[in-house]
Short mmCIF file of C-alpha atoms in Angstrom, two decimals:
data_model
loop_
_atom_site.label_atom_id
_atom_site.label_comp_id
_atom_site.label_asym_id
_atom_site.label_seq_id
_atom_site.Cartn_x
_atom_site.Cartn_y
_atom_site.Cartn_z
CA MET A 62 -112.81 17.52 54.38
CA ARG A 63 -109.45 15.89 53.62
CA LYS A 64 -109.98 13.46 56.50
CA THR A 65 -113.34 12.45 55.00
CA ASN A 66 -111.72 11.72 51.62
CA GLU A 67 -109.07 9.57 53.24
CA LYS A 68 -111.75 7.60 55.04
CA ALA A 69 -113.60 7.10 51.78
CA LYS A 70 -110.40 5.92 50.06
CA LEU A 71 -109.75 3.52 52.84
CA GLY A 72 -113.31 2.26 52.53
CA TYR A 73 -112.95 1.69 48.79
CA ALA A 74 -109.65 -0.03 49.28
CA LEU A 75 -111.14 -2.37 51.87
CA LEU A 76 -114.10 -3.02 49.57
CA ALA A 77 -111.77 -3.86 46.70
CA ILE A 78 -109.74 -6.20 48.90
CA ALA A 79 -112.92 -7.90 50.04
CA LEU A 80 -114.16 -8.33 46.46
CA SER A 81 -110.76 -9.59 45.41
CA LEU A 82 -110.75 -12.18 48.17
CA LEU A 83 -114.29 -13.22 47.26
CA LEU A 84 -113.44 -13.67 43.59
CA SER A 85 -110.24 -15.49 44.39
CA TYR A 86 -112.17 -17.85 46.61
CA ALA A 87 -114.74 -18.45 43.86
CA CYS A 88 -112.01 -19.17 41.35
CA LYS A 89 -110.32 -21.48 43.79
CA ASN A 90 -113.48 -23.56 43.86
CA ALA A 91 -113.65 -23.56 40.09
CA PHE A 92 -110.07 -24.68 39.59
CA GLY A 93 -109.42 -26.43 42.87
CA ASN A 94 -110.17 -30.07 41.86
CA VAL A 95 -106.69 -31.31 41.19
CA TYR A 96 -106.09 -34.95 40.29
CA ASP A 97 -103.17 -37.13 39.54
CA LEU A 98 -104.15 -39.25 36.56
CA ILE A 99 -103.31 -42.85 35.79
CA ASN A 100 -104.30 -44.40 32.48
CA LEU A 101 -105.79 -47.76 31.64
CA ASN A 102 -106.01 -48.20 27.88
CA SER A 103 -107.23 -51.13 25.86
CA ASN A 104 -107.76 -52.03 22.26
CA PHE A 105 -109.99 -55.03 21.78
CA SER A 106 -111.26 -56.80 18.70
CA CYS A 107 -113.59 -59.52 17.55
CA GLU A 108 -112.04 -62.85 16.67
CA THR A 109 -113.21 -65.89 14.74
CA PRO A 110 -114.54 -68.46 17.21
CA THR A 111 -111.99 -71.24 17.53
CA VAL A 112 -114.37 -73.44 19.50
CA ILE A 113 -117.74 -74.08 17.86
CA LEU A 114 -120.95 -75.91 18.74
CA VAL A 115 -122.41 -78.50 16.39
CA ASN A 116 -125.60 -80.52 16.66
CA GLY A 117 -124.86 -83.95 18.08
CA ALA A 118 -125.79 -87.37 16.74
CA ASN A 119 -128.96 -87.36 18.85
CA GLN A 120 -130.21 -84.35 16.89
CA THR A 121 -131.50 -82.60 20.00
CA SER A 122 -129.82 -79.22 19.44
CA THR A 123 -130.47 -76.00 17.62
CA ILE A 124 -127.29 -74.07 16.82
CA TYR A 125 -127.41 -70.29 16.59
CA GLU A 126 -125.41 -67.76 14.58
CA ASN A 127 -121.62 -68.12 14.69
CA ALA A 128 -122.05 -71.54 16.35
CA THR A 129 -121.38 -69.93 19.72
CA SER A 130 -124.74 -70.57 21.37
CA ALA A 131 -127.23 -73.41 21.26
CA ARG A 132 -130.47 -74.83 22.61
CA ILE A 133 -130.92 -78.46 23.61
CA ALA A 134 -134.59 -79.46 23.67
CA ILE A 135 -135.73 -82.87 24.91
CA ASN A 136 -139.20 -84.15 25.70
CA ALA A 137 -138.97 -85.85 29.09
CA ASN A 138 -141.36 -88.50 30.35
CA SER A 139 -141.66 -90.92 33.25
CA SER A 140 -139.14 -93.34 31.71
CA ALA A 141 -135.41 -92.60 31.98
CA LEU A 142 -133.95 -91.22 28.75
CA THR A 143 -130.26 -90.86 27.86
CA TYR A 144 -128.83 -88.78 25.03
CA ASN A 145 -125.05 -89.14 25.04
CA TYR A 146 -124.52 -86.93 22.01
CA SER A 147 -126.80 -83.96 22.55
CA LEU A 148 -124.23 -81.40 21.47
CA ASN A 149 -120.71 -81.52 20.02
CA ILE A 150 -118.05 -79.07 21.18
CA ILE A 151 -115.33 -78.81 18.55
CA ASN A 152 -111.96 -77.21 19.18
CA ASN A 153 -110.47 -75.94 15.90
CA ASP A 154 -107.70 -74.14 17.76
CA SER A 155 -104.10 -75.29 18.01
CA SER A 156 -104.29 -74.64 21.76
CA ASN A 157 -105.77 -76.83 24.46
CA TRP A 158 -108.73 -75.62 26.48
CA GLU A 159 -110.37 -76.66 29.72
CA VAL A 160 -114.17 -76.58 29.74
CA ASN A 161 -117.00 -76.90 32.19
CA LEU A 162 -120.72 -76.17 32.43
CA ASP A 163 -122.02 -73.51 34.79
CA CYS A 164 -125.78 -73.11 35.29
CA PHE A 165 -126.51 -69.41 35.87
CA ASN A 166 -130.32 -69.49 35.72
CA ALA A 167 -132.86 -72.26 36.27
CA THR A 168 -136.64 -72.45 35.97
CA ASN A 169 -138.59 -75.44 37.34
CA ALA A 170 -135.32 -77.33 37.74
CA VAL A 171 -136.63 -79.91 40.20
CA ARG A 172 -139.45 -80.85 37.85
CA VAL A 173 -137.06 -83.41 36.36
CA ASN A 174 -134.23 -85.70 37.36
CA ALA A 175 -131.23 -85.50 35.03
CA THR A 176 -127.46 -85.70 34.91
CA ILE A 177 -125.57 -83.55 32.40
CA VAL A 178 -122.05 -84.67 31.54
CA LEU A 179 -119.09 -83.77 29.35
CA HIS A 180 -117.35 -86.76 27.78
CA ASP A 181 -114.94 -87.71 25.04
CA ASN A 182 -116.09 -91.33 24.62
CA SER A 183 -113.47 -92.57 27.07
CA THR A 184 -113.74 -90.29 30.10
CA SER A 185 -116.81 -88.60 31.47
CA SER A 186 -117.26 -85.73 33.91
CA VAL A 187 -120.54 -84.98 35.69
CA GLN A 188 -121.22 -81.26 35.43
CA ILE A 189 -124.81 -80.65 36.57
CA SER A 190 -127.33 -82.88 38.27
CA VAL A 191 -130.94 -82.15 39.18
CA ASP A 192 -133.47 -84.18 41.12
CA ASN A 193 -136.77 -83.49 42.79
CA VAL A 194 -134.96 -81.63 45.58
CA SER A 195 -132.13 -79.52 44.19
CA LEU A 196 -129.72 -78.64 41.42
CA ASN A 197 -126.03 -79.36 42.00
CA GLN A 198 -122.91 -78.40 40.07
CA THR A 199 -119.43 -79.89 40.29
CA ASP A 200 -117.38 -77.00 38.82
CA SER A 201 -114.90 -79.57 37.49
CA TYR A 202 -113.09 -79.00 34.22
CA SER A 203 -112.71 -81.39 31.30
CA ASN A 204 -109.88 -81.21 28.79
CA LEU A 205 -110.65 -80.07 25.27
CA ALA A 206 -107.45 -80.78 23.40
CA SER A 207 -106.51 -78.99 20.20
CA SER A 208 -108.36 -80.23 17.11
CA SER A 209 -110.59 -82.50 19.13
CA THR A 210 -114.28 -82.88 20.00
CA ILE A 211 -116.06 -83.54 23.25
CA TYR A 212 -119.76 -84.09 23.81
CA ILE A 213 -122.54 -82.97 26.08
CA GLY A 214 -124.65 -85.88 27.27
CA VAL A 215 -127.99 -85.78 29.05
CA MET A 216 -128.41 -88.94 31.12
CA ASN A 217 -131.27 -90.49 33.04
CA LEU A 218 -133.74 -87.73 32.24
CA ILE A 219 -137.01 -88.42 34.08
CA GLU A 220 -140.02 -86.18 34.44
CA ASN A 221 -141.19 -85.77 38.04
CA SER A 222 -144.20 -83.71 37.03
CA PRO A 223 -145.93 -83.38 33.66
CA ASP A 224 -146.71 -79.70 34.26
CA GLY A 225 -144.58 -76.88 32.91
CA THR A 226 -141.15 -76.76 31.30
CA THR A 227 -137.73 -77.04 32.85
CA ILE A 228 -135.24 -74.49 31.55
CA LEU A 229 -131.59 -74.45 32.51
CA GLN A 230 -129.46 -71.62 31.19
CA VAL A 231 -125.88 -72.75 31.25
CA TYR A 232 -122.52 -71.21 30.39
CA LEU A 233 -120.08 -73.36 28.53
CA LYS A 234 -116.96 -71.98 30.16
CA MET A 235 -113.71 -72.44 28.21
CA ARG A 236 -110.50 -71.58 29.99
CA ILE A 237 -106.98 -71.33 28.70
CA PRO A 238 -105.04 -73.74 30.97
CA GLY A 239 -103.01 -71.98 33.64
CA THR A 240 -104.85 -68.69 33.26
CA THR A 241 -108.06 -67.04 34.39
CA THR A 242 -108.89 -65.97 30.87
CA TYR A 243 -112.04 -67.67 29.69
CA THR A 244 -114.83 -67.55 27.13
CA LEU A 245 -118.52 -68.05 27.84
CA TYR A 246 -121.06 -69.49 25.39
CA THR A 247 -124.72 -69.77 26.41
CA ILE A 248 -126.42 -73.16 26.10
CA THR A 249 -130.09 -73.49 27.02
CA PHE A 250 -131.48 -76.84 28.11
CA GLU A 251 -135.22 -77.11 27.64
CA PHE A 252 -136.94 -80.19 29.07
CA THR A 253 -140.64 -80.27 28.23
CA MET B 89 -127.10 12.06 46.88
CA GLN B 90 -124.49 13.42 44.52
CA VAL B 91 -122.48 10.93 42.48
CA ASN B 92 -118.75 11.37 42.69
CA TYR B 93 -117.58 10.18 39.28
CA LYS B 94 -113.94 10.32 40.23
CA LYS B 95 -114.50 7.99 43.14
CA SER B 96 -116.70 5.72 41.04
CA LEU B 97 -113.99 5.52 38.41
CA LYS B 98 -111.50 4.58 41.08
CA LEU B 99 -113.89 1.90 42.34
CA VAL B 100 -114.27 0.49 38.82
CA VAL B 101 -110.50 0.47 38.36
CA LEU B 102 -110.14 -1.31 41.67
CA LEU B 103 -112.79 -3.88 40.74
CA ILE B 104 -111.14 -4.56 37.39
CA SER B 105 -107.82 -4.88 39.15
CA SER B 106 -109.29 -7.35 41.62
CA ILE B 107 -110.80 -9.40 38.79
CA LEU B 108 -107.46 -9.43 37.00
CA ILE B 109 -105.75 -10.49 40.20
CA ALA B 110 -108.31 -13.23 40.69
CA THR B 111 -108.00 -14.36 37.06
CA VAL B 112 -104.24 -14.48 37.31
CA SER B 113 -104.59 -16.47 40.51
CA ALA B 114 -106.92 -18.90 38.74
CA THR B 115 -104.48 -19.28 35.88
CA ILE B 116 -101.78 -20.15 38.35
CA TYR B 117 -104.02 -22.81 39.86
CA ASP B 118 -104.64 -24.18 36.39
CA TYR B 119 -100.95 -24.22 35.70
CA MET B 120 -100.36 -25.99 38.98
CA ASN B 121 -102.96 -28.55 37.96
CA LEU B 122 -101.11 -29.27 34.74
CA ASN B 123 -97.87 -29.55 36.61
CA GLY B 124 -99.52 -31.93 39.03
CA THR B 125 -98.16 -34.86 37.06
CA VAL B 126 -94.79 -33.98 38.51
CA GLY B 127 -96.16 -35.38 41.73
CA VAL B 128 -96.90 -38.75 40.12
CA GLN B 129 -93.55 -40.09 41.24
CA GLY B 130 -94.76 -39.69 44.78
CA MET B 131 -98.05 -41.46 44.12
CA SER B 132 -98.70 -44.56 46.10
CA LEU B 133 -100.71 -46.27 43.33
CA ALA B 134 -98.85 -48.38 40.82
CA TRP B 135 -99.85 -50.84 38.10
CA LEU B 136 -98.79 -54.48 38.35
CA LEU B 137 -98.96 -57.26 35.78
CA GLY B 138 -101.86 -59.59 36.54
CA ALA B 139 -101.96 -63.35 36.11
CA ASP B 140 -103.57 -62.91 32.67
CA ASN B 141 -100.99 -60.40 31.42
CA SER B 142 -99.80 -62.71 28.65
CA THR B 143 -103.26 -63.45 27.21
CA ALA B 144 -104.31 -59.80 27.57
CA GLY B 145 -101.04 -58.38 26.23
CA THR B 146 -100.58 -56.09 29.22
CA GLN B 147 -97.93 -53.41 28.91
CA ILE B 148 -97.05 -51.05 31.76
CA ASN B 149 -95.20 -47.85 31.11
CA GLY B 150 -95.09 -45.61 34.16
CA VAL B 151 -98.59 -44.47 35.00
CA THR B 152 -100.08 -46.02 31.87
CA ALA B 153 -101.20 -49.62 31.54
CA THR B 154 -102.24 -50.79 28.08
CA LEU B 155 -104.01 -54.03 27.19
CA VAL B 156 -103.17 -54.65 23.55
CA ASN B 157 -104.45 -58.18 22.98
CA LEU B 158 -108.04 -58.31 24.26
CA LYS B 159 -110.30 -60.31 21.97
CA GLY B 160 -113.64 -62.03 22.01
CA PRO B 161 -115.84 -64.16 19.74
CA PRO B 162 -119.12 -62.91 18.28
CA ASN B 163 -122.17 -63.84 20.35
CA GLY B 164 -119.98 -64.93 23.24
CA THR B 165 -118.31 -63.34 26.26
CA ARG B 166 -114.57 -63.21 26.84
CA VAL B 167 -113.42 -62.60 30.39
CA TYR B 168 -109.90 -61.56 31.35
CA ALA B 169 -110.11 -61.95 35.10
CA ASP B 170 -106.70 -60.57 35.98
CA PRO B 171 -104.97 -58.69 33.16
CA VAL B 172 -103.71 -55.83 35.34
CA GLU B 173 -103.68 -54.91 39.02
CA LEU B 174 -103.51 -51.68 40.98
CA ASN B 175 -101.27 -51.73 44.03
CA ASN B 176 -101.33 -49.19 46.86
CA THR B 177 -97.76 -49.10 48.09
CA GLY B 178 -98.43 -46.28 50.53
CA GLY B 179 -99.03 -46.43 54.22
CA THR B 180 -102.57 -45.05 54.04
CA ALA B 181 -105.69 -45.73 52.01
CA THR B 182 -105.92 -43.90 48.68
CA SER B 183 -109.21 -42.72 47.20
CA PHE B 184 -109.79 -42.58 43.47
CA ASN B 185 -112.38 -42.41 40.72
CA VAL B 186 -112.45 -44.39 37.49
CA THR B 187 -113.79 -42.41 34.54
CA ILE B 188 -114.31 -43.27 30.87
CA ALA B 189 -112.19 -40.80 28.94
CA SER B 190 -112.96 -42.12 25.47
CA ILE B 191 -114.41 -44.99 23.44
CA THR B 192 -113.48 -44.94 19.76
CA ASN B 193 -113.84 -47.30 16.85
CA SER B 194 -110.41 -48.42 15.78
CA THR B 195 -111.52 -50.47 12.80
CA GLY B 196 -114.80 -51.64 11.28
CA VAL B 197 -118.08 -50.49 12.78
CA GLY B 198 -116.86 -51.12 16.33
CA THR B 199 -119.41 -50.06 18.90
CA ALA B 200 -122.32 -50.69 16.50
CA VAL B 201 -121.72 -54.42 16.99
CA LEU B 202 -120.54 -54.32 20.59
CA ASN B 203 -123.06 -55.73 23.04
CA SER B 204 -121.36 -54.81 26.31
CA THR B 205 -118.07 -54.19 28.04
CA TYR B 206 -117.60 -54.12 31.80
CA VAL B 207 -114.55 -53.61 33.95
CA LYS B 208 -115.13 -55.19 37.34
CA ILE B 209 -112.74 -54.27 40.13
CA TYR B 210 -112.05 -56.99 42.70
CA SER B 211 -109.92 -56.93 45.81
CA MET B 212 -107.12 -59.49 45.66
CA ASN B 213 -107.03 -59.37 49.45
CA THR B 214 -110.70 -60.10 50.16
CA SER B 215 -112.01 -61.28 46.74
CA ALA B 216 -114.86 -58.76 47.14
CA LEU B 217 -116.27 -56.86 44.17
CA MET B 218 -115.32 -53.22 44.82
CA GLY B 219 -116.98 -51.56 41.82
CA THR B 220 -118.07 -51.97 38.21
CA VAL B 221 -117.24 -49.64 35.34
CA THR B 222 -119.95 -50.02 32.70
CA VAL B 223 -117.92 -49.09 29.66
CA TRP B 224 -120.59 -49.98 27.11
CA GLU B 225 -124.16 -51.24 27.53
CA ASN B 226 -127.44 -51.00 25.62
CA GLY B 227 -125.82 -49.24 22.69
CA ALA B 228 -124.31 -46.39 24.69
CA GLN B 229 -121.37 -45.44 26.82
CA GLY B 230 -121.90 -46.30 30.47
CA SER B 231 -120.44 -44.69 33.56
CA GLY B 232 -117.43 -44.98 35.80
CA VAL B 233 -117.20 -45.40 39.55
CA THR B 234 -116.33 -42.80 42.17
CA ASP B 235 -114.96 -42.66 45.69
CA LEU B 236 -113.23 -46.01 45.70
CA SER B 237 -110.78 -46.41 48.56
CA LEU B 238 -107.85 -48.76 48.11
CA PRO B 239 -106.44 -49.69 51.53
CA ALA B 240 -102.73 -49.47 52.24
CA ASN B 241 -100.69 -52.35 50.81
CA ASN B 242 -103.75 -53.83 49.10
CA VAL B 243 -104.01 -54.92 45.48
CA TRP B 244 -107.09 -54.75 43.28
CA ARG B 245 -107.50 -56.50 39.94
CA PHE B 246 -109.34 -55.03 36.95
CA GLN B 247 -111.43 -57.76 35.26
CA TRP B 248 -112.47 -57.06 31.66
CA GLU B 249 -115.64 -58.66 30.24
CA ILE B 250 -116.29 -58.20 26.53
CA THR B 251 -119.40 -59.38 24.68
CA TRP B 252 -119.71 -58.84 20.94
CA LYS B 253 -123.00 -59.12 19.07
CA SER B 254 -123.49 -62.01 16.65
CA THR B 255 -123.05 -59.56 13.76
CA ALA B 256 -119.51 -58.60 14.77
CA THR B 257 -116.65 -59.65 12.51
CA THR B 258 -112.89 -59.81 12.78
CA SER B 259 -112.65 -56.37 11.18
CA ASP B 260 -114.26 -54.74 14.24
CA SER B 261 -112.11 -53.31 17.00
CA ILE B 262 -112.49 -50.62 19.64
CA ALA B 263 -110.14 -48.48 21.72
CA VAL B 264 -111.11 -47.62 25.29
CA ASN B 265 -109.30 -45.15 27.52
CA LEU B 266 -110.06 -45.14 31.24
CA LYS B 267 -108.63 -42.62 33.70
CA ILE B 268 -107.90 -43.29 37.33
CA GLU B 269 -108.34 -39.95 39.07
CA VAL B 270 -106.52 -39.61 42.37
CA PRO B 271 -107.50 -36.39 44.14
CA VAL B 272 -104.50 -34.35 45.23
CA ALA B 273 -104.85 -33.25 48.82
#
């Protein structure tokens, strides 16, 4: 009889150990994801635009809220048209900027021939050109000095086909010289 | 079958004891987890100032990098391509996750006028895009990235892209806290 009790005790003890191991294992899974943590914090704010867009002398632009986006609409035809002052880019900042135009989306681009430039009346930089084959970009930067204005010109615009509308969605990219910090404004060219 | 209450009581006592033992064990694991930061000194990942540290106002204090000067115009996108970098100084690749711990309005209406914020992670060694943390998009908090693997002696840059809505004003600002989780082997 006593031997039977001892066997039972041993059985219970083994059972308890087994349950203990099982629970410990379960808890290990629950608490076992250990990480070292590194923090990356930021505090960012909205600032008054220091560079603004203004309708040019050719009156081809629509300026949107905050003067940080615009649409340039021109009716193309079979004769070459040039609008040297489609849009003014005004730097009200005390710092210099470098700017370029970067087309990020195009619809019916090859429907027209056109050359889009940035200029300051004395120097000019070709930014985007389209013809009946392809769209090309130069990725070259123009200087936008403090308290100065440069202009977007649309040159030699010719319609290759009367059908449809050509839409070029372009970033005006403004970079602080010597850095890779930049600001993007969206300018839409619409050639009907 | 006759129930032996004495034995059953012993079994219950043993079960409770085992649960207590297991709970205590779990608490120790938890405690070890909290103390895990002690191991940070041995971590192979370290922040470095990026090329845009001056415009971004990057400050590095141990395992914490803080960008105090990020700004952007309304209805435009500001990109800080290289405000801060993560360097793996170890001899083996290190895996990690990037999670969004918090997004809070510091001043103004903050996220109500925030269009989007992305943190894109690029390799400085290959220029490849390694992952994108969508901090804020479509009026809601986005998601982090998991299971990134930074090779030994490689450096990755964390590019911040901030786009405010046209209704944002200079009184709006937001604080974002990201966590880099490095699993402890």
